[in-house]
PDB file of C-alpha atoms in Angstrom:
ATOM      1  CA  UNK A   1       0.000   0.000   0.000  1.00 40.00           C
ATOM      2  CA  UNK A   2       3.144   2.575  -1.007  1.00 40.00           C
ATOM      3  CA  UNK A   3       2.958   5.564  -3.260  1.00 38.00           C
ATOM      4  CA  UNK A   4       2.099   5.340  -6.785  1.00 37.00           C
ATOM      5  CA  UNK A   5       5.351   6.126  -8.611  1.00 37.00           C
ATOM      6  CA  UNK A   6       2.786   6.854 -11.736  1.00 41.00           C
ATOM      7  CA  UNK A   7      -0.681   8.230 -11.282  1.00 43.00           C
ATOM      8  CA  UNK A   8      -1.483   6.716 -14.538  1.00 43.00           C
ATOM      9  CA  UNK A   9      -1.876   3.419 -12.442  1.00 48.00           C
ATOM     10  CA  UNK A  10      -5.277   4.815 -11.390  1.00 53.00           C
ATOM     11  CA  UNK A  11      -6.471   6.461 -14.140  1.00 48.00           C
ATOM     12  CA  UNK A  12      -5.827   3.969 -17.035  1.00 49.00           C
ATOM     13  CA  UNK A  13      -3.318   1.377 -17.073  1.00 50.00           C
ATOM     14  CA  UNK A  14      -3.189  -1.665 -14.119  1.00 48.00           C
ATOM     15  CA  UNK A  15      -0.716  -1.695 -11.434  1.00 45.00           C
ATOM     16  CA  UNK A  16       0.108  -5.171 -13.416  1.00 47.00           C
ATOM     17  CA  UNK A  17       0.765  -2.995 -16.763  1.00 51.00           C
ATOM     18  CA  UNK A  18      -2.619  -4.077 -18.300  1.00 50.00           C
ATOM     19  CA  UNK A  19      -4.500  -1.688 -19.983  1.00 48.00           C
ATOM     20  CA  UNK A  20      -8.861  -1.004 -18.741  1.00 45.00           C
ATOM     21  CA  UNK A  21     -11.540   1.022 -18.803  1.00 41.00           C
ATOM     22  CA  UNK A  22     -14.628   1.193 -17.556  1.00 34.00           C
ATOM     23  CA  UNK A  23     -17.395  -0.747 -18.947  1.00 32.00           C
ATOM     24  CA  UNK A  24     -20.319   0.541 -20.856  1.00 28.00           C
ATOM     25  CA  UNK A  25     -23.743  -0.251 -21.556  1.00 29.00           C
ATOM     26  CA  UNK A  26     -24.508  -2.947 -24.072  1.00 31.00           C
ATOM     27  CA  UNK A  27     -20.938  -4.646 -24.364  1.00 33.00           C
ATOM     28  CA  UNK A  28     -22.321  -8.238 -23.946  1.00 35.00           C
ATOM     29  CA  UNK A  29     -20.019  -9.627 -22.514  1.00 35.00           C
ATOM     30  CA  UNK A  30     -20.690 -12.766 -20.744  1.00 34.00           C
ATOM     31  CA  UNK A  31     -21.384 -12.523 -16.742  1.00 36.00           C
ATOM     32  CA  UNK A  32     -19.542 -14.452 -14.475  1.00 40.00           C
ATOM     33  CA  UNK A  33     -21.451 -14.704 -11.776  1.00 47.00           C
ATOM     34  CA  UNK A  34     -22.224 -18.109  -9.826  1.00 55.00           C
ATOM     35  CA  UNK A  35     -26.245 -16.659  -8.865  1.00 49.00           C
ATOM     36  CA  UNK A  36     -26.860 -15.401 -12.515  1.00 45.00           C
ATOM     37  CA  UNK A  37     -29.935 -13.399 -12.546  1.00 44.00           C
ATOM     38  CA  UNK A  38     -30.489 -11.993  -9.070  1.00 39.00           C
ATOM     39  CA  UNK A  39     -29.828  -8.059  -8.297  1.00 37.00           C
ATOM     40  CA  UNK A  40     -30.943  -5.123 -10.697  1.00 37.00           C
ATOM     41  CA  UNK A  41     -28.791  -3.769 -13.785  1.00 33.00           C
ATOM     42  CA  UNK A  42     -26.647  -0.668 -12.782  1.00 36.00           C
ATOM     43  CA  UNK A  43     -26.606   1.571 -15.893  1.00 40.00           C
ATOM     44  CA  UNK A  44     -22.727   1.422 -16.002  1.00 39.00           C
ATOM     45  CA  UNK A  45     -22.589  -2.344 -16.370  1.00 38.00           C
ATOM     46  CA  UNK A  46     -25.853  -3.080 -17.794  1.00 38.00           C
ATOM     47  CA  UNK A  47     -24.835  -6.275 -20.242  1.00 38.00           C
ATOM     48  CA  UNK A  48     -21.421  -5.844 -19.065  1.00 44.00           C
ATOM     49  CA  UNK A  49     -19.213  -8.312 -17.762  1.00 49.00           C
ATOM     50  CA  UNK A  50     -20.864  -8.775 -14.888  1.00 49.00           C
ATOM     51  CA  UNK A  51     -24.283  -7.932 -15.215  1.00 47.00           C
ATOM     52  CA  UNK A  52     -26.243  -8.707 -12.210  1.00 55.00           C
ATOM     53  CA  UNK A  53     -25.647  -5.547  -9.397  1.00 62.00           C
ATOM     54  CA  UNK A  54     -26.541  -6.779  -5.435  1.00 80.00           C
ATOM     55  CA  UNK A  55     -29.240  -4.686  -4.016  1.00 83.00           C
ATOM     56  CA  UNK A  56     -32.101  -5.104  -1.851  1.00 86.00           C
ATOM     57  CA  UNK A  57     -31.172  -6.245   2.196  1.00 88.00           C
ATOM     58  CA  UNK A  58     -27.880  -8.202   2.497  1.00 91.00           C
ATOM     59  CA  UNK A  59     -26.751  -9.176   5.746  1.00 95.00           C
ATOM     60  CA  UNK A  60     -23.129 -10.017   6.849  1.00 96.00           C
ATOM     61  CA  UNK A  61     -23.211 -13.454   8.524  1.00 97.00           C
ATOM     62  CA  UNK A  62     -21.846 -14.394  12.024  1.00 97.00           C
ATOM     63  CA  UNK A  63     -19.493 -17.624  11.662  1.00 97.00           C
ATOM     64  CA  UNK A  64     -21.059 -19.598  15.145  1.00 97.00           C
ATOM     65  CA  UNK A  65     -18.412 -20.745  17.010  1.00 97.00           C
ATOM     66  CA  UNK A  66     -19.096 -24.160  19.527  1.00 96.00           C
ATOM     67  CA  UNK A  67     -17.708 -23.471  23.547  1.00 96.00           C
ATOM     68  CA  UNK A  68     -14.465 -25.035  22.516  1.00 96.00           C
ATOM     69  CA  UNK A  69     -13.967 -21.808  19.853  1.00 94.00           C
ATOM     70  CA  UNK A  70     -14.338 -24.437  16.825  1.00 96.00           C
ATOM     71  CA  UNK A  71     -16.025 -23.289  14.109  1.00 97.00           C
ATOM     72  CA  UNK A  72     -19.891 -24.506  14.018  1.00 98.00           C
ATOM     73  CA  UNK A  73     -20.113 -25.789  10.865  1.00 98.00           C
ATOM     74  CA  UNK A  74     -23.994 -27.315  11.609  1.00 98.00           C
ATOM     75  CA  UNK A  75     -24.925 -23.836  12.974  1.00 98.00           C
ATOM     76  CA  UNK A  76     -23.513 -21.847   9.665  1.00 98.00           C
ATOM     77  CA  UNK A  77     -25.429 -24.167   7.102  1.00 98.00           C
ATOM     78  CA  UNK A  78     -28.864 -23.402   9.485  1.00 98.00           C
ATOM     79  CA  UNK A  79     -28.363 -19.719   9.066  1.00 98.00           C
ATOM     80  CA  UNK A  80     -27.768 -19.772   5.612  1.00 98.00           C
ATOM     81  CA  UNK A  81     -31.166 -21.696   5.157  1.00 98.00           C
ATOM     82  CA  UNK A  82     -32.500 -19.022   7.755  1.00 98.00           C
ATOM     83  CA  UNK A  83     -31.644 -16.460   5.465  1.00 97.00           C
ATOM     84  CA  UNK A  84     -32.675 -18.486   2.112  1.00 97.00           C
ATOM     85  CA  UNK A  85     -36.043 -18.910   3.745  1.00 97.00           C
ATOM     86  CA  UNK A  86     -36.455 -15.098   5.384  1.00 96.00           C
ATOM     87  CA  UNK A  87     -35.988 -13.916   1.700  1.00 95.00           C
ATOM     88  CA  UNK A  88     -32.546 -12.422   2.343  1.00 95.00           C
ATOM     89  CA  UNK A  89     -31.165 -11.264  -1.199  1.00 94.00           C
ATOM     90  CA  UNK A  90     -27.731 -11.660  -0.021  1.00 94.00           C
ATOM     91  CA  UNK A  91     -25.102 -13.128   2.675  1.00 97.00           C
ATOM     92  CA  UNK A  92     -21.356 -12.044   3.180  1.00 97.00           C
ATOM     93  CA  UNK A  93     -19.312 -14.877   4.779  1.00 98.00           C
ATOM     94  CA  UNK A  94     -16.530 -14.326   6.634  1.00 97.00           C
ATOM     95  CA  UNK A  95     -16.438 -10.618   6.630  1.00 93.00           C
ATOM     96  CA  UNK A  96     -15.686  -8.378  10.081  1.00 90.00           C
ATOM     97  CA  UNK A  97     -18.581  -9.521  11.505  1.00 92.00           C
ATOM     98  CA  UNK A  98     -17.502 -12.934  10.626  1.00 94.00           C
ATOM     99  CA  UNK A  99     -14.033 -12.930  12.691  1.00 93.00           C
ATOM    100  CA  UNK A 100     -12.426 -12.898   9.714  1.00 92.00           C
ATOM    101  CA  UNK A 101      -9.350 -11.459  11.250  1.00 90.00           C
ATOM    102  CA  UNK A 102      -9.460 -14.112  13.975  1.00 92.00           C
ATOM    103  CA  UNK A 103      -9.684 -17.303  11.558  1.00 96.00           C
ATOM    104  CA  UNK A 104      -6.870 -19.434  10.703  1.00 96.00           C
ATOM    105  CA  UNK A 105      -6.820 -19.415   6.571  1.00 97.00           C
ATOM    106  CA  UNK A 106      -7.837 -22.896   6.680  1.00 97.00           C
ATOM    107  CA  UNK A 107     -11.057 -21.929   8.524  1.00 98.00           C
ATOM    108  CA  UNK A 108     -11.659 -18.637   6.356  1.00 98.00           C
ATOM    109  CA  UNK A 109     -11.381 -21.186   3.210  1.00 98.00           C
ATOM    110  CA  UNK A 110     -13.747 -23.394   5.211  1.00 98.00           C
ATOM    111  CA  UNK A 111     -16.426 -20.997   6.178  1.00 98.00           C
ATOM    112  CA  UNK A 112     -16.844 -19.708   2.476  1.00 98.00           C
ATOM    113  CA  UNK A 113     -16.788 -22.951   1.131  1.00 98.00           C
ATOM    114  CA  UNK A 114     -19.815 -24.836   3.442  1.00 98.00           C
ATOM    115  CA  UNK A 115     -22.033 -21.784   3.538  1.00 98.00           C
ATOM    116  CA  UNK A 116     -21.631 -21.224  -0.287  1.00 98.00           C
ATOM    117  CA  UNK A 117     -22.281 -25.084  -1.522  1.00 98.00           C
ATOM    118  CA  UNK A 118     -25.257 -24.634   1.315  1.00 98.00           C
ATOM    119  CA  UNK A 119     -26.713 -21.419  -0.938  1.00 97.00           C
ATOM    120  CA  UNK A 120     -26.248 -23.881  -3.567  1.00 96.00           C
ATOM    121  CA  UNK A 121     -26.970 -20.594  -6.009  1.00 94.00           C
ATOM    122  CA  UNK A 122     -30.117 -19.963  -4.121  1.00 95.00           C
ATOM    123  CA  UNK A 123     -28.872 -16.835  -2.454  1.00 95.00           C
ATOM    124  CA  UNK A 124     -25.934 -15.185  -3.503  1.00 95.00           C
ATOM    125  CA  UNK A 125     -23.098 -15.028  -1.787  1.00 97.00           C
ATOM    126  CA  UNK A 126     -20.352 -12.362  -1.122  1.00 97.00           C
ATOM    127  CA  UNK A 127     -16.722 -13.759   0.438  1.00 98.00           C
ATOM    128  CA  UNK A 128     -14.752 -11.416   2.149  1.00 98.00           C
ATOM    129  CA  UNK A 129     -11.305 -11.150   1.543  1.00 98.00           C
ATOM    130  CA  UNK A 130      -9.594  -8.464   2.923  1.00 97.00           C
ATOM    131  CA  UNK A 131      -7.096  -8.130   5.057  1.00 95.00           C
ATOM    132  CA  UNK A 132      -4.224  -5.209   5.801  1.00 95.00           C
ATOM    133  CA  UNK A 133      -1.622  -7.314   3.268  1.00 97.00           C
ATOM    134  CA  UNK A 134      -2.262  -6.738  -0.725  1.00 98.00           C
ATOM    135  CA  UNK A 135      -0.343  -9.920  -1.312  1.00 98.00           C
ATOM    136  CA  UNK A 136      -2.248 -11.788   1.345  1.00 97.00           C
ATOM    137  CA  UNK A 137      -5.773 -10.624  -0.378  1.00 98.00           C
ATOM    138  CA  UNK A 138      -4.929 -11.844  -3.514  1.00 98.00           C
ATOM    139  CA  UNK A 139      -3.544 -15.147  -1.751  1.00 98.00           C
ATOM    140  CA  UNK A 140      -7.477 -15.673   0.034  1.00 98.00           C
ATOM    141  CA  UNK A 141      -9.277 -14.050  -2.677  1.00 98.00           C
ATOM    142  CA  UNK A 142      -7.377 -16.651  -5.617  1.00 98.00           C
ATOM    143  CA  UNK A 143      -7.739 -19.766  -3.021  1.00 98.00           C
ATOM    144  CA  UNK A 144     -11.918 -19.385  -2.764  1.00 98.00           C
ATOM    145  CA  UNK A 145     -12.087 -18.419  -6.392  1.00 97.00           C
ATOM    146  CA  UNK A 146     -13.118 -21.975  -6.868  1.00 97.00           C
ATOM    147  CA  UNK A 147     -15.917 -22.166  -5.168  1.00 98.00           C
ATOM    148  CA  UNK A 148     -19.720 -20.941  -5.860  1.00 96.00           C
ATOM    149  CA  UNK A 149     -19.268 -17.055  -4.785  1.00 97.00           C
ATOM    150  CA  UNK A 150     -20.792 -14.174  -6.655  1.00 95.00           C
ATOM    151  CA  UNK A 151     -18.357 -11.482  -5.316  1.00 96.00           C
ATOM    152  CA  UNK A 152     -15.757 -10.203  -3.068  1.00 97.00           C
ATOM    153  CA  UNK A 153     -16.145  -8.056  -0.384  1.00 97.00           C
ATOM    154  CA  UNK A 154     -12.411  -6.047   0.594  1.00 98.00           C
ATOM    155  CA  UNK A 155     -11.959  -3.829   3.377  1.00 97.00           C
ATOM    156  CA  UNK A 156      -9.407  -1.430   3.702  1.00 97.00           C
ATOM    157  CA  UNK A 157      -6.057  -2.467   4.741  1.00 96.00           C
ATOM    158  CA  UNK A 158      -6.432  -1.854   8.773  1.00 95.00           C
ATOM    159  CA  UNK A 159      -3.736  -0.486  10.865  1.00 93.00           C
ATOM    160  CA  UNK A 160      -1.572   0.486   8.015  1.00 93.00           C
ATOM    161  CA  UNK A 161      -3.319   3.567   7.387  1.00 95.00           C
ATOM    162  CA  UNK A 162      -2.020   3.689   3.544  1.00 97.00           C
ATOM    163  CA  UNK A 163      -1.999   6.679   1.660  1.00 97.00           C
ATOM    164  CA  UNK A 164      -5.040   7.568  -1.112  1.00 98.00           C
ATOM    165  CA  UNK A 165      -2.372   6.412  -3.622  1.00 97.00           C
ATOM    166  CA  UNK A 166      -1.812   3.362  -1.891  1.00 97.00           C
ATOM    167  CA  UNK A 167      -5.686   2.577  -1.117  1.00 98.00           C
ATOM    168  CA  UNK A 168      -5.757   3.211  -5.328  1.00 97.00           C
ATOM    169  CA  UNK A 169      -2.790   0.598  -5.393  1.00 97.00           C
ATOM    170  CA  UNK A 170      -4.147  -1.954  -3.178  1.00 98.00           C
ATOM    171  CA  UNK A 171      -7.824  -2.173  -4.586  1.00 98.00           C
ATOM    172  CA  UNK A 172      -6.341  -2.325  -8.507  1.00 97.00           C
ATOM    173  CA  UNK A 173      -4.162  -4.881  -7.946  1.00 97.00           C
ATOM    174  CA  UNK A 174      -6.594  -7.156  -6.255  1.00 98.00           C
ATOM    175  CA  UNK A 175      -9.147  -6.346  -9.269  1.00 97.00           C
ATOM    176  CA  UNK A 176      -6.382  -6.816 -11.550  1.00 97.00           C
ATOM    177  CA  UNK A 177      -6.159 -10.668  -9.855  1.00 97.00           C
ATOM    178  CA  UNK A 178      -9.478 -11.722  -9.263  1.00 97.00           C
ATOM    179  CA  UNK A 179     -12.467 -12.537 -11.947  1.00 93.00           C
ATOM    180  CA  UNK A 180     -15.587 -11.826  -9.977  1.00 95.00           C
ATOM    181  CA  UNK A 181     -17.486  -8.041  -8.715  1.00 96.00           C
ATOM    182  CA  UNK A 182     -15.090  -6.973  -5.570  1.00 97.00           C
ATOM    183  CA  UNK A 183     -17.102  -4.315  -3.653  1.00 96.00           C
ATOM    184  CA  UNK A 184     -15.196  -1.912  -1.328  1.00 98.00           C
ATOM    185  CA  UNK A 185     -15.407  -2.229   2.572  1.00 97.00           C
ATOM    186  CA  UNK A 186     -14.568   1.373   4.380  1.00 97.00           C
ATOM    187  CA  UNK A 187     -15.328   1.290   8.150  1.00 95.00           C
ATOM    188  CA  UNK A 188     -12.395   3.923   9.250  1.00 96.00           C
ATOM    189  CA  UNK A 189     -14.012   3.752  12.656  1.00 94.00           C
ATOM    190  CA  UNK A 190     -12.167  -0.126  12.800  1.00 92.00           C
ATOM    191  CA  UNK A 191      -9.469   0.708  10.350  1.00 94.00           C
ATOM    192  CA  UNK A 192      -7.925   3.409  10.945  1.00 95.00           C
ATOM    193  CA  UNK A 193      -7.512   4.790   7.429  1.00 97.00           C
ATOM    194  CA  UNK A 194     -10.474   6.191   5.411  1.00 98.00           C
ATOM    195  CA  UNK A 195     -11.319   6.082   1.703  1.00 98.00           C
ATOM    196  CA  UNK A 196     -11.931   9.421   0.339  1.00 98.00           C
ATOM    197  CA  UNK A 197     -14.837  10.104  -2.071  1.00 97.00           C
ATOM    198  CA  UNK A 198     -12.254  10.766  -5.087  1.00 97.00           C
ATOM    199  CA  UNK A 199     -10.301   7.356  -4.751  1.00 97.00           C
ATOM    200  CA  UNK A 200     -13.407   5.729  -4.840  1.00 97.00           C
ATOM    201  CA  UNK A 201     -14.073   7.476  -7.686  1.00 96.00           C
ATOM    202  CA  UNK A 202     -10.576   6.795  -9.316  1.00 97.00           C
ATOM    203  CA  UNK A 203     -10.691   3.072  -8.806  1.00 97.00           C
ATOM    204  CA  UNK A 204     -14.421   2.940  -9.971  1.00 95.00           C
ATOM    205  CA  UNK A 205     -13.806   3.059 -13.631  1.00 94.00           C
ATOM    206  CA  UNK A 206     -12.150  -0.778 -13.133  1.00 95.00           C
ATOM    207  CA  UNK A 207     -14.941  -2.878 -14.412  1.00 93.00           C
ATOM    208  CA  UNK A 208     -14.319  -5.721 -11.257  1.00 94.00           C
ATOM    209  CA  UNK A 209     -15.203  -2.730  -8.735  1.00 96.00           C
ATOM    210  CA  UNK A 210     -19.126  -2.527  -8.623  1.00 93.00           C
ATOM    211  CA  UNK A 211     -19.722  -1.383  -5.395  1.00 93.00           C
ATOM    212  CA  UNK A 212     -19.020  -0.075  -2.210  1.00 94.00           C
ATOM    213  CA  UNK A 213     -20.022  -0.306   1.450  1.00 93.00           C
TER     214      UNK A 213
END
């Protein structure tokens, strides 16, 4: 999350040299999405890529933990069917409020894994990612790419408190590696860094980065 030695990094060209822009109505391109269907067209991507946008009431799921601090695996699958059944439109496993940044990677991989083969594409699901390391991200983001997930949801690298620049950085190189939606997570209250209107703006025009919350 360092200074951009060339602004054009954010404005045009990928921090991995490839060239992008944003994505405009009517491409048709094919989606990629493993809930095709659900969510509303946003102008911007309307036939794009990825066409389906989230909207409507998501909630961020807990990851139940037994007495012993294990993760409940029996409990996650029942809340996902909860939430299937209370008409949810979509879940984000292993977010904050999902102790993401108190699970082993073996558990993160875990927790996406049951509670997206659970939705079993009848709810989709968001998998967050994001950690304080770009590298590490990446790492996560590439190991659940696998699996049935509609999206990735990336906070802002905690403690660090990077730069603008670097926030530009961090969130182009992780669209640069990843082929699903990545929507931006900015809680500065918990992080400790905040993401300014304008770099949202900046790293908008990447068509991966649909959202932000």
């Amino acid at each position: 999350s360092g200074e951009l030695q060339d602004e054009s990094q954010c404005t045009g060209k990928s921090t991995t040299g490839k060239r992008w822009s944003a994505v405009l109505p009517g491409s048709g391109a094919p989606g990629g999405l493993a809930t095709p269907g659900v969510g509303k067209y946003h102008p911007r991507l309307n036939k794009a890529r990825f066409p389906p946008m989230f909207s409507g009431s998501s909630v961020a799921l807990v990851t139940p933990m037994t007495a012993d601090g294990a993760v409940d695996f029996a409990c996650l699958e029942r809340l996902v069917d909860f939430h299937v059944g209370a008409g949810t439109d979509f879940l984000v496993i292993a977010g904050t409020t999902g102790e993401s940044a108190t699970l082993t990677k073996a558990e993160h991989i875990e927790v996406i894994r049951v509670a997206a083969e659970r939705a079993a594409g009848r709810i989709p699901v968001v998998a967050g990612t994001g950690s304080n390391s770009t590298a590490q991200t990446i790492d996560l983001s590439r190991a659940v790419a696998g699996l049935p997930i509609d999206g990735y949801l990336i906070v802002t690298p905690y403690y660090n408190k990077p730069t603008q620049e670097g926030l530009c950085r961090h969130y182009l190189a992780i669209a640069d590696a990843v082929d699903r939606p990545v929507i931006l997570y900015n809680v500065p209250g918990r992080t400790g860094v905040d993401l300014r209107p304008e770099t949202v703006a900046r790293v908008a025009v990447h068509p991966v980065i649909v959202g932000i919350k």
